[in-house]
Short mmCIF file of C-alpha atoms in Angstrom, two decimals:
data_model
loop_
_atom_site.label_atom_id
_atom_site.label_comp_id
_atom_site.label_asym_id
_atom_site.label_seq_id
_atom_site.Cartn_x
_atom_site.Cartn_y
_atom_site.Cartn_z
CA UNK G 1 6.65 37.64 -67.02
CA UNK G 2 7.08 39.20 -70.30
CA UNK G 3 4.98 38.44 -73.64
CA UNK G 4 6.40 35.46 -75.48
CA UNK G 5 7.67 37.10 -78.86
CA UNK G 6 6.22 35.15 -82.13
CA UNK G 7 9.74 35.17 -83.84
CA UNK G 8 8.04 34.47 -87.44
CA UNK G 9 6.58 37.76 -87.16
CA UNK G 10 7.56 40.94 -88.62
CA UNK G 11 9.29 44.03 -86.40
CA UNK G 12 10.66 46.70 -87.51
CA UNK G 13 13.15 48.84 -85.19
CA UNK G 14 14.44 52.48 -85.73
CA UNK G 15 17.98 53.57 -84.31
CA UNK G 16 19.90 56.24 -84.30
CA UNK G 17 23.80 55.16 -85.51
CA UNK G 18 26.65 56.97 -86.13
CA UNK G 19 27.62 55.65 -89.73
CA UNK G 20 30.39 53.28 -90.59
CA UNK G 21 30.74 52.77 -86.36
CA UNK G 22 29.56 49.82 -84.39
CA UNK G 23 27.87 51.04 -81.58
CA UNK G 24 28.07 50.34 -78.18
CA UNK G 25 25.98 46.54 -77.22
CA UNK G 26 24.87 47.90 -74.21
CA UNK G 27 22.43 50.68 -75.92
CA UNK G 28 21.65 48.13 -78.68
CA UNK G 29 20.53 45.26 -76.37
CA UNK G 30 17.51 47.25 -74.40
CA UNK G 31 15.72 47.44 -77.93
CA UNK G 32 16.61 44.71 -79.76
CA UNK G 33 17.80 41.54 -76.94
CA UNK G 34 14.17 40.48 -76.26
CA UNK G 35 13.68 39.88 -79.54
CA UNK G 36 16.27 37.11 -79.66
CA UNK G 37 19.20 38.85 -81.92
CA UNK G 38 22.71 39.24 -80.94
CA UNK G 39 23.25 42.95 -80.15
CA UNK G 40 27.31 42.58 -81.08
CA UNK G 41 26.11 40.74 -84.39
CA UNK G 42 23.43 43.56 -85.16
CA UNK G 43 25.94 46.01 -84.47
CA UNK G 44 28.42 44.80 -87.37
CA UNK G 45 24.98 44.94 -89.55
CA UNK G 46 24.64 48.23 -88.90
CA UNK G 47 28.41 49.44 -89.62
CA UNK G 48 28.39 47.80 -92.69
CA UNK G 49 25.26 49.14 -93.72
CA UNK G 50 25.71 52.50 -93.31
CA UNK G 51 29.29 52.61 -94.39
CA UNK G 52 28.80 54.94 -96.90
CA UNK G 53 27.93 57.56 -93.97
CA UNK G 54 30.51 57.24 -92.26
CA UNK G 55 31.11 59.85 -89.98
CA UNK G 56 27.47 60.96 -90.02
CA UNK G 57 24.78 60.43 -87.76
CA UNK G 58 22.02 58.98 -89.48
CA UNK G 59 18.81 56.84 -88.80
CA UNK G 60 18.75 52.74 -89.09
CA UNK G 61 15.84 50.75 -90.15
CA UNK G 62 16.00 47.47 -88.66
CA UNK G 63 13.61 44.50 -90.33
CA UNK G 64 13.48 41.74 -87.44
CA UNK G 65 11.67 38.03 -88.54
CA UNK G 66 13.19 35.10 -87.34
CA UNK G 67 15.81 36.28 -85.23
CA UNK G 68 17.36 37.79 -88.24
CA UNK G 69 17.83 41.34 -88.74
CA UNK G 70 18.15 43.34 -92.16
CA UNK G 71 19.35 47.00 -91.59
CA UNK G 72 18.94 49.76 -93.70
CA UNK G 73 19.62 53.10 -93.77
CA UNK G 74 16.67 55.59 -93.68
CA UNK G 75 18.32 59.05 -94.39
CA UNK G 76 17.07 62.75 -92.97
CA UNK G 77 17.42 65.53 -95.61
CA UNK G 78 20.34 67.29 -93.77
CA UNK G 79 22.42 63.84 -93.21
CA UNK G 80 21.88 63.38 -97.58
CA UNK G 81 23.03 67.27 -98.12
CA UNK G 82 26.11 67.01 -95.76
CA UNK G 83 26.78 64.01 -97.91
CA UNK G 84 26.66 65.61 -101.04
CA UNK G 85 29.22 68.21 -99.27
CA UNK G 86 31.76 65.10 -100.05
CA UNK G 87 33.74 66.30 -96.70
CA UNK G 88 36.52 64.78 -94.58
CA UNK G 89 35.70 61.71 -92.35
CA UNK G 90 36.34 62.73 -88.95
CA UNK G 91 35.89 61.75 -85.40
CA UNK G 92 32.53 62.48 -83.71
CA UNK G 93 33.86 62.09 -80.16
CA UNK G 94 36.88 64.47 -80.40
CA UNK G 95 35.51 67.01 -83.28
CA UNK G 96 32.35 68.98 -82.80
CA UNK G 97 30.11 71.53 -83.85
CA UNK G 98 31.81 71.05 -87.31
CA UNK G 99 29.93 74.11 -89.71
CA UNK G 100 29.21 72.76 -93.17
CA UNK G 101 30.09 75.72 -95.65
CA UNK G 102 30.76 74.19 -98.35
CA UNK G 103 28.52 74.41 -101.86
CA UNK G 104 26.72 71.80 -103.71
CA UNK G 105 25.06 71.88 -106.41
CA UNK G 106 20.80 72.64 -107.49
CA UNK G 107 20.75 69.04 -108.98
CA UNK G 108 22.15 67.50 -106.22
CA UNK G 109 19.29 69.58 -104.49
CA UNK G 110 16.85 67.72 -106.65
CA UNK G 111 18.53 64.84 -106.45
CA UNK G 112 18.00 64.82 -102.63
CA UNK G 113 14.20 65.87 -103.23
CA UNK G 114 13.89 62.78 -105.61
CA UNK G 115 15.07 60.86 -102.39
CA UNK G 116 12.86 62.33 -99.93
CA UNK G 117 9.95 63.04 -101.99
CA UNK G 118 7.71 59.95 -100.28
CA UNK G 119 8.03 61.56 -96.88
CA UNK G 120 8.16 65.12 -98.05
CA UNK G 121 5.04 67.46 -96.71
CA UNK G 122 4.56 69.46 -99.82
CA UNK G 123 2.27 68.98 -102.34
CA UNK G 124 4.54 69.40 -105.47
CA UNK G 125 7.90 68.44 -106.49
CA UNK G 126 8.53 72.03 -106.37
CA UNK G 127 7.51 72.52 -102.72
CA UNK G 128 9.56 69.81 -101.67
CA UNK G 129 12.88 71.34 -103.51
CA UNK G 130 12.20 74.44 -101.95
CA UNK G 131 12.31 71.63 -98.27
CA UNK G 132 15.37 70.66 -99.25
CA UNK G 133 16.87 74.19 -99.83
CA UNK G 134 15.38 75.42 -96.35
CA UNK G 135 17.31 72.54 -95.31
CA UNK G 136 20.53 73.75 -97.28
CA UNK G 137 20.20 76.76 -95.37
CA UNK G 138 20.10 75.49 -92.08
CA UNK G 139 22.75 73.08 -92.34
CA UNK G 140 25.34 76.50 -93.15
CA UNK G 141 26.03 75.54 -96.96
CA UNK G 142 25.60 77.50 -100.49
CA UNK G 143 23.79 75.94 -103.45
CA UNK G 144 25.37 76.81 -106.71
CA UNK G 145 27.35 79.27 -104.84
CA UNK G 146 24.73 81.31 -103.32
CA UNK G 147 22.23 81.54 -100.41
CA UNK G 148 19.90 78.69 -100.36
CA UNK G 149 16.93 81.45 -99.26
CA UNK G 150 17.95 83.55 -102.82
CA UNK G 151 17.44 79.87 -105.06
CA UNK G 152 13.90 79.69 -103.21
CA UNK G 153 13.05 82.81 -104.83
CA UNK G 154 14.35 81.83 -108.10
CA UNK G 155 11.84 78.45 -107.61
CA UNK G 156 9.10 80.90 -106.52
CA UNK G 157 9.57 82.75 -109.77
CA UNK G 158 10.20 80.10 -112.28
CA UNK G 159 14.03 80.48 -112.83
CA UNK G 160 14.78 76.67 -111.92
CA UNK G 161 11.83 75.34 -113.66
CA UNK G 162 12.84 71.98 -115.47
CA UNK G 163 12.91 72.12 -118.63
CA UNK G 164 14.04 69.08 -120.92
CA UNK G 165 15.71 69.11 -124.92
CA UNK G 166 16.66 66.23 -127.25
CA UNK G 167 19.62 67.24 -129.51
CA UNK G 168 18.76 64.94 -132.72
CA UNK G 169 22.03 64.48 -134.39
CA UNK G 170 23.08 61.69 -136.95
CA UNK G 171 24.28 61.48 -140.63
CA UNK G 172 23.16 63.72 -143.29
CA UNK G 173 20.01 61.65 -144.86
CA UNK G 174 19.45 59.65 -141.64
CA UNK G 175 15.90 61.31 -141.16
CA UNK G 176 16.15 63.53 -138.36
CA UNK G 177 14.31 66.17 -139.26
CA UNK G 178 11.12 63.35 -139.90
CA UNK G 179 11.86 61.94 -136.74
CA UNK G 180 11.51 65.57 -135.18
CA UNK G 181 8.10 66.06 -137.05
CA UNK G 182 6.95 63.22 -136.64
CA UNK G 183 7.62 63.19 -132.59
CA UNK G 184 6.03 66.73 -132.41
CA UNK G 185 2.67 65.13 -133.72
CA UNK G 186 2.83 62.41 -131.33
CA UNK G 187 3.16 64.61 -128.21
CA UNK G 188 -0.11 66.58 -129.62
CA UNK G 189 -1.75 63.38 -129.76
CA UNK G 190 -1.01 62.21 -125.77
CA UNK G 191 -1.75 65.92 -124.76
CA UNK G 192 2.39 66.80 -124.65
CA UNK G 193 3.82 70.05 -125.70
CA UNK G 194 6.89 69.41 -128.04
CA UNK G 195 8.64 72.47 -129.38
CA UNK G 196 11.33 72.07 -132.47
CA UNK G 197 14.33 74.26 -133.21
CA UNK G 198 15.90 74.33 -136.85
CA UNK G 199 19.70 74.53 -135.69
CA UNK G 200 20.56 73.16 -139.57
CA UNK G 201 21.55 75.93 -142.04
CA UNK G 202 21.51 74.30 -144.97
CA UNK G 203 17.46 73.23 -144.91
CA UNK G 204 15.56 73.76 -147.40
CA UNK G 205 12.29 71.63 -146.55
CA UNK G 206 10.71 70.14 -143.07
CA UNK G 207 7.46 69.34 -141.94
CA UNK G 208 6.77 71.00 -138.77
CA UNK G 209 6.48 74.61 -137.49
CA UNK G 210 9.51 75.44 -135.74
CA UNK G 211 10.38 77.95 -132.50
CA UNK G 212 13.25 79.07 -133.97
CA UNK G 213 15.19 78.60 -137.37
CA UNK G 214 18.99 79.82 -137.68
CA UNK G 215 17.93 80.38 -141.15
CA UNK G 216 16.81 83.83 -140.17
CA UNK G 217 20.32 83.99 -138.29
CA UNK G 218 22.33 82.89 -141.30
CA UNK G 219 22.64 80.55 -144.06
CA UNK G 220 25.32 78.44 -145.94
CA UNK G 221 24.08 80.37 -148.73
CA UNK G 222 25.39 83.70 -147.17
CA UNK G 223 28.50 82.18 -146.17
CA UNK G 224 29.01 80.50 -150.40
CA UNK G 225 28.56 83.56 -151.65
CA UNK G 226 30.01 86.09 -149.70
CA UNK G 227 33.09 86.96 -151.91
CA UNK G 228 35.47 87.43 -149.00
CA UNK G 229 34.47 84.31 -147.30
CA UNK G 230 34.42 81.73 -150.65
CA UNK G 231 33.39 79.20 -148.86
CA UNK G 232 32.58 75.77 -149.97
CA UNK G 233 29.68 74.11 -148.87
CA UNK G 234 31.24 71.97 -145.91
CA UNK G 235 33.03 74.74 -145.00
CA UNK G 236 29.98 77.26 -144.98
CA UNK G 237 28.42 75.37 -142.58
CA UNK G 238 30.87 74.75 -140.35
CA UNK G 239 31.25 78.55 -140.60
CA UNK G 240 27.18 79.18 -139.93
CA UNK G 241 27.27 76.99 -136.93
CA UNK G 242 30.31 78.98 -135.42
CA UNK G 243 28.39 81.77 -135.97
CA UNK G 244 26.17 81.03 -133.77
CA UNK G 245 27.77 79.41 -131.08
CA UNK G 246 29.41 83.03 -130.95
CA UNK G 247 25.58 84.50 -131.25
CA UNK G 248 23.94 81.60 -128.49
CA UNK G 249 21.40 84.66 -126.96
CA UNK G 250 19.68 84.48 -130.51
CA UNK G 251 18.08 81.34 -129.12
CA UNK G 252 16.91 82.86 -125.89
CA UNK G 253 13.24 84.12 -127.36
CA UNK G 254 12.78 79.88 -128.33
CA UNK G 255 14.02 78.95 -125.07
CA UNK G 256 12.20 81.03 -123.06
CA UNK G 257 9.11 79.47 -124.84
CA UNK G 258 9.54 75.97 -123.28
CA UNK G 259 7.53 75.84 -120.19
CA UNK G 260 8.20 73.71 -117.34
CA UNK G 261 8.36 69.69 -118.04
CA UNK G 262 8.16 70.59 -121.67
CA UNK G 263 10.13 69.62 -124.65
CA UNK G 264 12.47 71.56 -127.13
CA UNK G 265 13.72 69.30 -129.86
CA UNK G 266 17.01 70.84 -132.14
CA UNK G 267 17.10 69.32 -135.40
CA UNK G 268 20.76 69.47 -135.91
CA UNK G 269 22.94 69.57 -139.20
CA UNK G 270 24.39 66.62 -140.82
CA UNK G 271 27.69 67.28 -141.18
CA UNK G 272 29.30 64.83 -138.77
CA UNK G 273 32.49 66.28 -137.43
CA UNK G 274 30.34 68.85 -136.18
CA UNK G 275 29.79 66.60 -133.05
CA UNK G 276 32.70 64.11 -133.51
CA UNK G 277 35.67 66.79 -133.75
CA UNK G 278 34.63 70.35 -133.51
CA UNK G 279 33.72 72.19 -130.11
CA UNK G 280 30.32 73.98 -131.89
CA UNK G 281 28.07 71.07 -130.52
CA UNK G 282 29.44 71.31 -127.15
CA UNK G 283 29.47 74.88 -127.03
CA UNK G 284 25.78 74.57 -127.78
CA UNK G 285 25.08 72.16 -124.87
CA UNK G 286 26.95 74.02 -122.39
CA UNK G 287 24.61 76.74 -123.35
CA UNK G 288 21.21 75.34 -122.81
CA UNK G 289 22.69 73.62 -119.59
CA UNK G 290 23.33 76.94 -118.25
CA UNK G 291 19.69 77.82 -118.84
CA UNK G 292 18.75 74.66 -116.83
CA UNK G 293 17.87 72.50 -119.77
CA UNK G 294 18.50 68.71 -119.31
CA UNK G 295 19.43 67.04 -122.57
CA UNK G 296 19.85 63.76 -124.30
CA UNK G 297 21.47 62.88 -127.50
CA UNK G 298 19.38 61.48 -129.80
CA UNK G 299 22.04 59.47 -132.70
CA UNK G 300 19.43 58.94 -135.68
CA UNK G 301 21.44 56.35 -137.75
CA UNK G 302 19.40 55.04 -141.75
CA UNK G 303 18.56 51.07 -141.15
CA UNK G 304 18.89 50.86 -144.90
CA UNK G 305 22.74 50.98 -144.40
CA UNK G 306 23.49 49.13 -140.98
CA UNK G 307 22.42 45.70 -142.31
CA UNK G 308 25.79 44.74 -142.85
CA UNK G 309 29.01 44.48 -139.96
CA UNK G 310 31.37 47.21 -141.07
CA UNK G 311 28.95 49.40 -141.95
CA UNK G 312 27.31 48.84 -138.49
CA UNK G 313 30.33 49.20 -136.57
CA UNK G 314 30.74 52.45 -137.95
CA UNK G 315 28.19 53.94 -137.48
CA UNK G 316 28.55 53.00 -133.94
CA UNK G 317 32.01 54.22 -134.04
CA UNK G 318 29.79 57.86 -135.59
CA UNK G 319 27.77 57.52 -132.20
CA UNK G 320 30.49 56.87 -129.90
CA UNK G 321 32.36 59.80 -130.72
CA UNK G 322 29.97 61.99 -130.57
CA UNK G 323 28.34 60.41 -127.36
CA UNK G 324 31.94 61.32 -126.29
CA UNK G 325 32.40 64.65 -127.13
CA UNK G 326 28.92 65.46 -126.42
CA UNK G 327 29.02 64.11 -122.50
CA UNK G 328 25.31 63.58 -122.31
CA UNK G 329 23.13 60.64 -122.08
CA UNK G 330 22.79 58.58 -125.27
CA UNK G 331 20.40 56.87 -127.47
CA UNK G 332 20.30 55.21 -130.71
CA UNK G 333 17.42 55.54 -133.57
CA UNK G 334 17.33 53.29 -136.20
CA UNK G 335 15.13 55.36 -138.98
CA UNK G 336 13.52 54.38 -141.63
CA UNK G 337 12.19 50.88 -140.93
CA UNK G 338 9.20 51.53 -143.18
CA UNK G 339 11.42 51.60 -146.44
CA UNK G 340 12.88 48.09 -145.54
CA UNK G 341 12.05 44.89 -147.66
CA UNK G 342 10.99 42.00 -145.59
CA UNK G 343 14.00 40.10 -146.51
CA UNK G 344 15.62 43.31 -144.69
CA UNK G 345 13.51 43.44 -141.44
CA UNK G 346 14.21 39.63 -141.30
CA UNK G 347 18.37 40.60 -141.40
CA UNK G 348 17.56 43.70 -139.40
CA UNK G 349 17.13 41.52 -136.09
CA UNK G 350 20.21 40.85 -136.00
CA UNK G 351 21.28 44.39 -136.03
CA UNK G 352 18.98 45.43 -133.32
CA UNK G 353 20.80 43.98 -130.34
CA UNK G 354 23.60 42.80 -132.12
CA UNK G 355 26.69 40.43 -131.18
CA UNK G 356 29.42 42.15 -132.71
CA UNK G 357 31.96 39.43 -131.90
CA UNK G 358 29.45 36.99 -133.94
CA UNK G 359 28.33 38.96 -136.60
CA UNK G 360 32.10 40.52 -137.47
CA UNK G 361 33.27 36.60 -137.24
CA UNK G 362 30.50 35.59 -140.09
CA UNK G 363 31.42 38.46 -142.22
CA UNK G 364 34.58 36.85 -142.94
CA UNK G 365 36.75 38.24 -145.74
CA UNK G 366 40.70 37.73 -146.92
CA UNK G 367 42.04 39.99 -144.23
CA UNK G 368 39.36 38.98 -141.58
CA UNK G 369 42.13 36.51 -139.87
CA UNK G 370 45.02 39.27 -140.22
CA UNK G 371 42.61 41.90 -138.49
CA UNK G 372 41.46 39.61 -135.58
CA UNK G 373 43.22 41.41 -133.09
CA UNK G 374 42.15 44.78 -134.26
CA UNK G 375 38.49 43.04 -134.63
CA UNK G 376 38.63 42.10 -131.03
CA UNK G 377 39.37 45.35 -129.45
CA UNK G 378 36.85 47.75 -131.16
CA UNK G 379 34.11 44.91 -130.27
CA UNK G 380 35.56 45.13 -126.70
CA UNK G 381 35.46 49.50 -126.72
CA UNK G 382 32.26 49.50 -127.99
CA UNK G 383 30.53 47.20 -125.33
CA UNK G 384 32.43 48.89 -122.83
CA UNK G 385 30.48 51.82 -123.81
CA UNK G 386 26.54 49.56 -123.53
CA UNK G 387 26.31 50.95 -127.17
CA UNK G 388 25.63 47.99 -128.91
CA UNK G 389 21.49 48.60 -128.74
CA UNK G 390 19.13 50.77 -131.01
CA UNK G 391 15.99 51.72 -130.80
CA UNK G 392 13.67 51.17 -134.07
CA UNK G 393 11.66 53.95 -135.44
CA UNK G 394 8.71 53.56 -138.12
CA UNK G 395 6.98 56.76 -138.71
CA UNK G 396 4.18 54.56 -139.60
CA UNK G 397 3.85 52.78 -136.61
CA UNK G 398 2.35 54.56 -133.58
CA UNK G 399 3.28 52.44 -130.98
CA UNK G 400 7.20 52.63 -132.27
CA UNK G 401 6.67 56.39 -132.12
CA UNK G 402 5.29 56.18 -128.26
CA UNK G 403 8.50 53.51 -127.66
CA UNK G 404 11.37 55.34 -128.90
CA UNK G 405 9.76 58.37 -126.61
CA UNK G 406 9.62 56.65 -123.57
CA UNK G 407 13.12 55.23 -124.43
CA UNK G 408 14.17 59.05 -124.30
CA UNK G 409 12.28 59.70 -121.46
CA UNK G 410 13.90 57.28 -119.61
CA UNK G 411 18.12 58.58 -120.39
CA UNK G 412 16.24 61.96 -119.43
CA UNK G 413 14.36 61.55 -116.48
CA UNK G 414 11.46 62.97 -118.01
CA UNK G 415 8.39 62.70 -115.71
CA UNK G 416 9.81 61.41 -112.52
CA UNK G 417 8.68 64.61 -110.41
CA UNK G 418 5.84 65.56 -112.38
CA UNK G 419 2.37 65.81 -110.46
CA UNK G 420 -1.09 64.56 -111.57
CA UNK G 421 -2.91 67.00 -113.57
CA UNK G 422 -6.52 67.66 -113.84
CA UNK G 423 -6.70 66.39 -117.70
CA UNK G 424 -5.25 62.61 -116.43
CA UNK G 425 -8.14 62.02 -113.91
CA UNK G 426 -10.64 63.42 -116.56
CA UNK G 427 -8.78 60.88 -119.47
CA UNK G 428 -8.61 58.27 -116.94
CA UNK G 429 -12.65 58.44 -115.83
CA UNK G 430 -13.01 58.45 -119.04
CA UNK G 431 -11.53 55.63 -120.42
CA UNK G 432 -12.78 53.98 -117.28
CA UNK G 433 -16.26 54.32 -118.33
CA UNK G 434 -15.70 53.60 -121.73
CA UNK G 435 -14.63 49.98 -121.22
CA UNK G 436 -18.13 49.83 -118.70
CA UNK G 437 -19.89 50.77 -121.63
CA UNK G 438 -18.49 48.41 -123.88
CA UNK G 439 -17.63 44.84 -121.16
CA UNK G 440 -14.18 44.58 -122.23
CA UNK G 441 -12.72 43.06 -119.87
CA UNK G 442 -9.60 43.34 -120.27
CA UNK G 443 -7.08 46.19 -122.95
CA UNK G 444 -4.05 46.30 -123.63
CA UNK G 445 -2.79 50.71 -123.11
CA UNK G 446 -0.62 52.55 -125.03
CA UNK G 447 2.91 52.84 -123.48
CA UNK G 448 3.10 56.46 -122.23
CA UNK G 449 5.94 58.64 -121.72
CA UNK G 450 5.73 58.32 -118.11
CA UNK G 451 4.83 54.43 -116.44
CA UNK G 452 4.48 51.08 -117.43
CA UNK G 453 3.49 49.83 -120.08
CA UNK G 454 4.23 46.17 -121.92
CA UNK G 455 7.68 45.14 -121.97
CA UNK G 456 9.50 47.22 -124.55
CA UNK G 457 10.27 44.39 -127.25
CA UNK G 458 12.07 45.64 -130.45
CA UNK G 459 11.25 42.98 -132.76
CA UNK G 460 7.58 44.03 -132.55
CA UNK G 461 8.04 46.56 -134.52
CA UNK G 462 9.14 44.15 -137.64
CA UNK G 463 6.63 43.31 -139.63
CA UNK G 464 7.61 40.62 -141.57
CA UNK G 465 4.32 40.03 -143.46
CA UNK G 466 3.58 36.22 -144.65
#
């Protein structure tokens, strides 16, 4: 006689399915019948499981405990790049030997190497891209429209090396340029390399060193007083900045300076139709995408004037447009926190994760009732958008600096494929020893860019004094 089968334990079963299909009960119940499950019941598991392969032949993960079965799908690197090929359905039994020439994309290449990484051979992130696009290769398809083989080389010789940039945009007077300096000294502190890019024409003073500054492209000055041109100065810089979206390969030399997994931060102009009407912004973006830069915009918004409801909404209206126009992942700065009374921090809580529908309702007013309506519906647009959050920043807080960094880590990715280096296992001995040395038992880290950390709580950064 068989083994008796302890049904509270845990086994775990591997198939082969083709997905979106329930397969056949007689090949399901040699593997899983003596373990007590239904093999017609298992079967409808598995189709619904793997319903977003359907078509494709893929590998099922079956957890078995108590005669219950959870399946899951457990995909090989060619079943997740014909997916990303987005072809027809079609019929396994009456179409074959189907050759996948279609194109998809180097993200979606690292996308897939994000996936796989845990089972991947290689000992870098790199290494296990370069898997992926031997994989490319042997399933028939291009990547980016060419040979997979010809992007390995471009790996090999740092052409696809990731490279990350926070476009800090925002008012005129919002602090962006502090923020930028400020961030930049931080990163030197946790042993990051942050580059900054003037991109603002009309600058006369900031505190950091930069890569690149258009000033040595053009002014507003040049444009003011240029007696053809006659600008004023709104219109001199709108003029400056189309300059140089029609002179982008000026910023090559300050791109080509950010390694890989660094930072390039461009401290933007003020002027805020720049990003809310006219296409300079975007032409900018497209730029540094093309140069395999992944960017976030960063909306740096003054604290000192969002602690009332119109004003609030907007400047979230400000944001929205330019999140909008901009097409890249968002986040929101609150600046200046360290100018604020403490009657103002106390009032800034609400502002922080606001309830628009609340806080417009309090704010009252003699047209407050005829506007209800109106009210209603740009409350509704902007938390259809998940806008209504900010992030505090007090230059005079350290721990706000390492927060609103790892909040902008997080929209970009930053750090998800990066490897241990050297320097972390020296830091980390280190520290190790030094809390021997001195018995604590237990400390509290600093939040870093990449990790855990304590719970990200943004009324911590309020000081309220007593």
């Amino acid at each position: 006689m068989p083994p008796k089968i302890d049904p509270t334990a845990i086994n775990i079963v591997y198939l082969r399915a083709v997905g979106g299909e329930v397969g056949a009960t007689a090949s399901l119940a040699p593997k899983i019948g003596p373990l007590g499950l239904s093999p017609k019941k298992v079967g409808e598991d598995i189709a619904k499981a793997t319903k977003e392969w359907k078509g494709l032949k893929v590998t099922v993960k079956l957890v078995i405990q108590n005669r219950q079965a959870v399946a899951s799908v457990v995909p090989t690197a060619s079943a997740l790049v014909i997916r990303a090929l987005n072809e027809p359905p079609r019929d396994r039994k009456k179409v074959k030997h189907v050759k996948h020439t279609g194109n998809i994309t180097f993200d979606e290449v690292v996308d897939i190497a994000k996936t796989m990484r845990p089972r991947s051979m290689a000992k870098t992130m790199a290494g296990t891209v370069k898997e992926i696009l031997g994989t490319a290769q042997s399933v028939g398809c291009t990547v980016d429209g060419s040979n997979p083989h010809d992007i390995i080389d471009k790996v090999n010789d740092g052409s696809y090396a990731t490279r990350y940039a926070q476009l800090v945009i925002g008012p005129a007077g919002s602090g962006k340029s502090t923020y930028c300096a400020n961030l930049q000294r931080h990163a030197e502190a946790c042993r990051r390399r942050i580059l900054v890019a003037n991109l603002d024409p009309a600058a006369e003073h900031f505190d950091y060193q930069p890569v690149a500054d258009v000033r040595d492209l053009i002014q507003v000055h040049d444009a003011m007083e240029d007696s053809e041109l006659a600008f004023g100065p709104n219109g001199g810089l709108v003029f400056c900045m189309d300059y140089l979206a029609h002179n982008l390969d000026w910023l090559d030399n300050a791109l080509d300076a950010v390694a890989e997994d660094e930072y390039l931060l461009l401290d933007c102009p003020g002027q805020i139709e720049l990003y809310c009407h006219l296409p300079v912004m975007r032409q900018i973006v497209d730029y540094l995408q093309s140069r395999e830069f992944r960017l976030c915009s960063v909306f740096v918004l003054d604290s000192q004037f969002l602690v009332d409801p119109c004003k609030l909404v907007s400047g979230l209206f400000a944001a929205l447009s330019a999140m909008v126009n901009l097409e890249l992942p968002h986040v929101n700065l609150l600046s200046k926190l360290d100018l604020l009374s403490r009657a103002q921090k106390r009032q800034l809580t609400d502002y922080l994760e606001p309830d628009l529908a609340h806080l417009l309702a309090e704010h009252g007013g003699p047209l407050s009732a005829r506007y209800a309506g109106l009210n209603a519906a740009v409350v509704d647009l902007i938390d259809s958008y998940s806008l209504v959050r900010f992030v505090p920043f007090d230059v005079s807080d350290e721990q706000c600096v390492t927060d609103a960094l790892l909040q902008v880590d997080m929209a970009l990715q930053y750090g998800e494929d990066l490897e241990p280096q050297e320097r972390d296992y020296e830091a980390a001995e280190g520290g190790a020893e030094h809390e021997r040395v001195n018995g604590d038992g237990d400390c509290e880290g600093e939040i870093g860019a990449v990790g855990g950390g304590p719970q990200f709580n943004v009324e911590d950064h309020l000081d309220f004094g007593s």
